């Protein structure tokens, strides 16, 4: 078991005033609502990783992929301690008509769009912490 930090990339896929969230089936953050995302692969850019993970997990194609922020997450109470440096990106749908599919049903209970002002609970802890700190992926007039 390696105890080195790993790099995660998570994507605020925004549509109107909503974001795409799925309830996790993974050990880390089980049952909590999280963004699509995964681990950065060797040689990948953040934008490439964002597009690949969103496609692998939801079937959706994204555009206008931009870096928004990075957070440091230590899951010390997990059965297998985990340290993830999470890079957050924002993107929009390449085709606004495209519908999310649950491509990895072993990892997620399903994807849906949630109003930013009425997010489901509980949120995945890294997300919850960002929100508590006042973070929003939307322009200020929506907050
Ligand atoms: P992979 O095998 O497909 O590469 O990985 P994955 O199974 O899809 O990884 P993941 O757990 O979904 O994402 C990697 C890490 O990114 C996760 O363990 C912690 C970090 N992360 C956050 N916030 C979020 C989030 O909202 N969504 C996702 N998916 N990951 C997040 O800190
Ligand atoms: Mg993944
Ligand atoms: Mg994932």
Short mmCIF file of C-alpha atoms and ligand atoms in Angstrom, two decimals:
data_model
loop_
_atom_site.label_atom_id
_atom_site.label_comp_id
_atom_site.label_asym_id
_atom_site.label_seq_id
_atom_site.Cartn_x
_atom_site.Cartn_y
_atom_site.Cartn_z
CA UNK A 1 0.00 0.00 0.00
CA UNK A 2 1.37 3.38 -0.99
CA UNK A 3 0.79 6.31 1.33
CA UNK A 4 1.73 8.96 -1.24
CA UNK A 5 -0.83 11.68 -2.03
CA UNK A 6 -2.75 11.12 -5.26
CA UNK A 7 -4.24 13.66 -7.67
CA UNK A 8 -7.98 13.75 -8.28
CA UNK A 9 -9.74 15.85 -10.89
CA UNK A 10 -13.43 16.68 -10.32
CA UNK A 11 -15.70 18.60 -12.65
CA UNK A 12 -18.40 21.17 -11.96
CA UNK A 13 -20.46 20.42 -15.04
CA UNK A 14 -22.86 23.35 -15.07
CA UNK A 15 -26.12 23.72 -16.98
CA UNK A 16 -28.11 26.88 -16.30
CA UNK A 17 -28.15 27.19 -12.50
CA UNK A 18 -27.65 23.45 -11.96
CA UNK A 19 -24.68 21.11 -11.50
CA UNK A 20 -24.36 17.38 -12.23
CA UNK A 21 -24.00 15.22 -9.11
CA UNK A 22 -24.09 11.49 -8.42
CA UNK A 23 -24.41 9.56 -5.17
CA UNK A 24 -21.20 7.59 -4.65
CA UNK A 25 -21.02 3.83 -4.29
CA UNK A 26 -17.23 3.96 -3.70
CA UNK A 27 -15.79 3.27 -0.25
CA UNK A 28 -14.56 6.83 0.11
CA UNK A 29 -17.59 9.07 0.56
CA UNK A 30 -20.08 6.21 0.22
CA UNK A 31 -23.67 7.48 -0.26
CA UNK A 32 -22.61 11.13 -0.55
CA UNK A 33 -23.28 13.35 -3.56
CA UNK A 34 -20.20 14.18 -5.61
CA UNK A 35 -19.08 15.58 -8.92
CA UNK A 36 -17.94 13.34 -11.75
CA UNK A 37 -14.16 12.89 -11.66
CA UNK A 38 -11.30 10.54 -11.02
CA UNK A 39 -7.56 10.21 -10.90
CA UNK A 40 -5.09 12.03 -13.11
CA UNK A 41 -3.25 9.58 -15.36
CA UNK A 42 0.42 9.85 -16.27
CA UNK A 43 0.99 12.55 -18.91
CA UNK A 44 -2.57 13.90 -18.86
CA UNK A 45 -3.54 17.57 -18.69
CA UNK A 46 -6.25 18.54 -16.16
CA UNK A 47 -8.58 19.32 -19.10
CA UNK A 48 -7.96 15.90 -20.69
CA UNK A 49 -8.55 14.13 -17.40
CA UNK A 50 -11.78 16.10 -16.82
CA UNK A 51 -13.13 15.21 -20.28
CA UNK A 52 -12.10 11.55 -19.98
CA UNK A 53 -13.57 10.99 -16.50
CA UNK A 54 -16.86 12.74 -17.35
CA UNK A 55 -17.14 10.61 -20.49
CA UNK A 56 -16.24 7.36 -18.66
CA UNK A 57 -18.67 7.99 -15.81
CA UNK A 58 -21.61 9.78 -17.49
CA UNK A 59 -21.22 9.36 -21.27
CA UNK A 60 -21.37 13.16 -21.62
CA UNK A 61 -19.12 15.26 -23.85
CA UNK A 62 -17.96 18.55 -22.35
CA UNK A 63 -16.52 21.85 -23.58
CA UNK A 64 -15.13 25.12 -22.18
CA UNK A 65 -13.13 23.21 -19.58
CA UNK A 66 -11.44 25.58 -17.14
CA UNK A 67 -9.51 25.27 -13.91
CA UNK A 68 -11.33 26.71 -10.89
CA UNK A 69 -9.56 25.72 -7.70
CA UNK A 70 -7.55 23.06 -5.88
CA UNK A 71 -8.10 21.60 -2.40
CA UNK A 72 -6.10 19.33 -0.12
CA UNK A 73 -8.09 16.38 1.26
CA UNK A 74 -6.89 13.95 3.90
CA UNK A 75 -9.31 11.08 4.60
CA UNK A 76 -7.48 9.88 7.68
CA UNK A 77 -10.39 7.96 9.25
CA UNK A 78 -10.96 5.81 6.14
CA UNK A 79 -10.11 2.10 6.43
CA UNK A 80 -7.31 2.81 3.96
CA UNK A 81 -6.04 6.34 4.74
CA UNK A 82 -6.14 8.48 1.63
CA UNK A 83 -4.66 11.85 0.74
CA UNK A 84 -6.06 13.43 -2.42
CA UNK A 85 -5.05 16.75 -3.93
CA UNK A 86 -8.28 17.57 -5.75
CA UNK A 87 -8.17 19.77 -8.83
CA UNK A 88 -11.59 21.25 -9.59
CA UNK A 89 -12.55 22.17 -13.13
CA UNK A 90 -15.68 23.77 -14.55
CA UNK A 91 -17.20 22.80 -17.90
CA UNK A 92 -20.40 22.91 -19.91
CA UNK A 93 -22.14 20.36 -22.11
CA UNK A 94 -20.91 20.17 -25.69
CA UNK A 95 -24.49 19.23 -26.63
CA UNK A 96 -27.08 20.68 -24.19
CA UNK A 97 -29.56 17.96 -25.25
CA UNK A 98 -27.29 15.07 -24.22
CA UNK A 99 -28.52 13.11 -21.15
CA UNK A 100 -26.25 11.65 -18.44
CA UNK A 101 -26.01 7.85 -18.26
CA UNK A 102 -24.83 5.82 -15.28
CA UNK A 103 -21.95 4.17 -17.13
CA UNK A 104 -20.25 2.87 -13.95
CA UNK A 105 -23.19 1.65 -11.82
CA UNK A 106 -20.80 -0.12 -9.44
CA UNK A 107 -19.36 3.30 -8.51
CA UNK A 108 -22.42 5.56 -8.61
CA UNK A 109 -26.17 5.27 -7.97
CA UNK A 110 -26.94 7.64 -10.86
CA UNK A 111 -26.43 11.17 -12.16
CA UNK A 112 -28.80 14.10 -12.06
CA UNK A 113 -28.87 17.88 -12.33
CA UNK A 114 -29.31 19.73 -9.03
CA UNK A 115 -30.13 23.37 -8.45
CA UNK A 116 -27.07 25.08 -6.96
CA UNK A 117 -29.33 26.76 -4.40
CA UNK A 118 -30.93 23.46 -3.36
CA UNK A 119 -28.20 20.81 -3.34
CA UNK A 120 -28.90 17.26 -2.11
CA UNK A 121 -27.49 16.01 1.20
CA UNK A 122 -25.12 14.71 2.29
CA UNK A 123 -22.49 16.15 -0.03
CA UNK A 124 -19.08 14.48 -0.44
CA UNK A 125 -16.95 16.06 2.30
CA UNK A 126 -14.46 17.92 0.04
CA UNK A 127 -17.44 19.57 -1.68
CA UNK A 128 -19.20 20.35 1.58
CA UNK A 129 -16.05 22.03 2.91
CA UNK A 130 -15.72 24.17 -0.21
CA UNK A 131 -19.33 25.31 0.09
CA UNK A 132 -18.89 26.15 3.78
CA UNK A 133 -15.94 28.29 2.71
CA UNK A 134 -18.18 30.20 0.32
CA UNK A 135 -17.06 28.62 -2.93
CA UNK A 136 -19.33 28.72 -5.98
CA UNK A 137 -18.63 27.66 -9.58
CA UNK A 138 -21.13 30.27 -10.77
CA UNK A 139 -20.72 33.98 -11.41
CA UNK A 140 -21.40 36.03 -8.27
CA UNK A 141 -24.89 37.18 -9.33
CA UNK A 142 -26.19 33.60 -8.89
CA UNK A 143 -24.93 33.21 -5.31
P1 LIG B 1 -10.60 6.32 -11.54
O1 LIG B 1 -10.30 4.92 -11.16
O2 LIG B 1 -11.74 6.45 -12.50
O3 LIG B 1 -9.40 7.13 -11.93
O4 LIG B 1 -11.05 6.99 -10.17
P2 LIG B 1 -12.49 7.18 -9.56
O5 LIG B 1 -12.93 5.96 -8.85
O6 LIG B 1 -13.42 7.75 -10.55
O7 LIG B 1 -12.08 8.29 -8.46
P3 LIG B 1 -12.97 9.21 -7.57
O8 LIG B 1 -12.93 8.70 -6.19
O9 LIG B 1 -14.31 9.46 -8.19
O10 LIG B 1 -12.19 10.61 -7.64
C1 LIG B 1 -10.85 10.72 -7.26
C2 LIG B 1 -10.68 11.55 -6.02
O11 LIG B 1 -10.94 12.93 -6.26
C3 LIG B 1 -11.59 11.21 -4.85
O12 LIG B 1 -11.21 10.02 -4.22
C4 LIG B 1 -11.40 12.43 -4.00
C5 LIG B 1 -11.25 13.54 -5.02
N1 LIG B 1 -12.50 14.33 -5.10
C6 LIG B 1 -12.76 15.40 -4.31
N2 LIG B 1 -13.99 15.89 -4.59
C7 LIG B 1 -14.52 15.09 -5.55
C8 LIG B 1 -15.78 15.08 -6.18
O13 LIG B 1 -16.67 15.91 -5.96
N3 LIG B 1 -15.99 14.08 -7.09
C9 LIG B 1 -15.03 13.15 -7.38
N4 LIG B 1 -15.31 12.22 -8.29
N5 LIG B 1 -13.82 13.14 -6.78
C10 LIG B 1 -13.58 14.09 -5.87
O14 LIG B 1 -11.98 15.84 -3.50
MG1 LIG B 2 -13.57 7.43 -12.71
MG1 LIG B 3 -15.11 8.96 -10.11
#
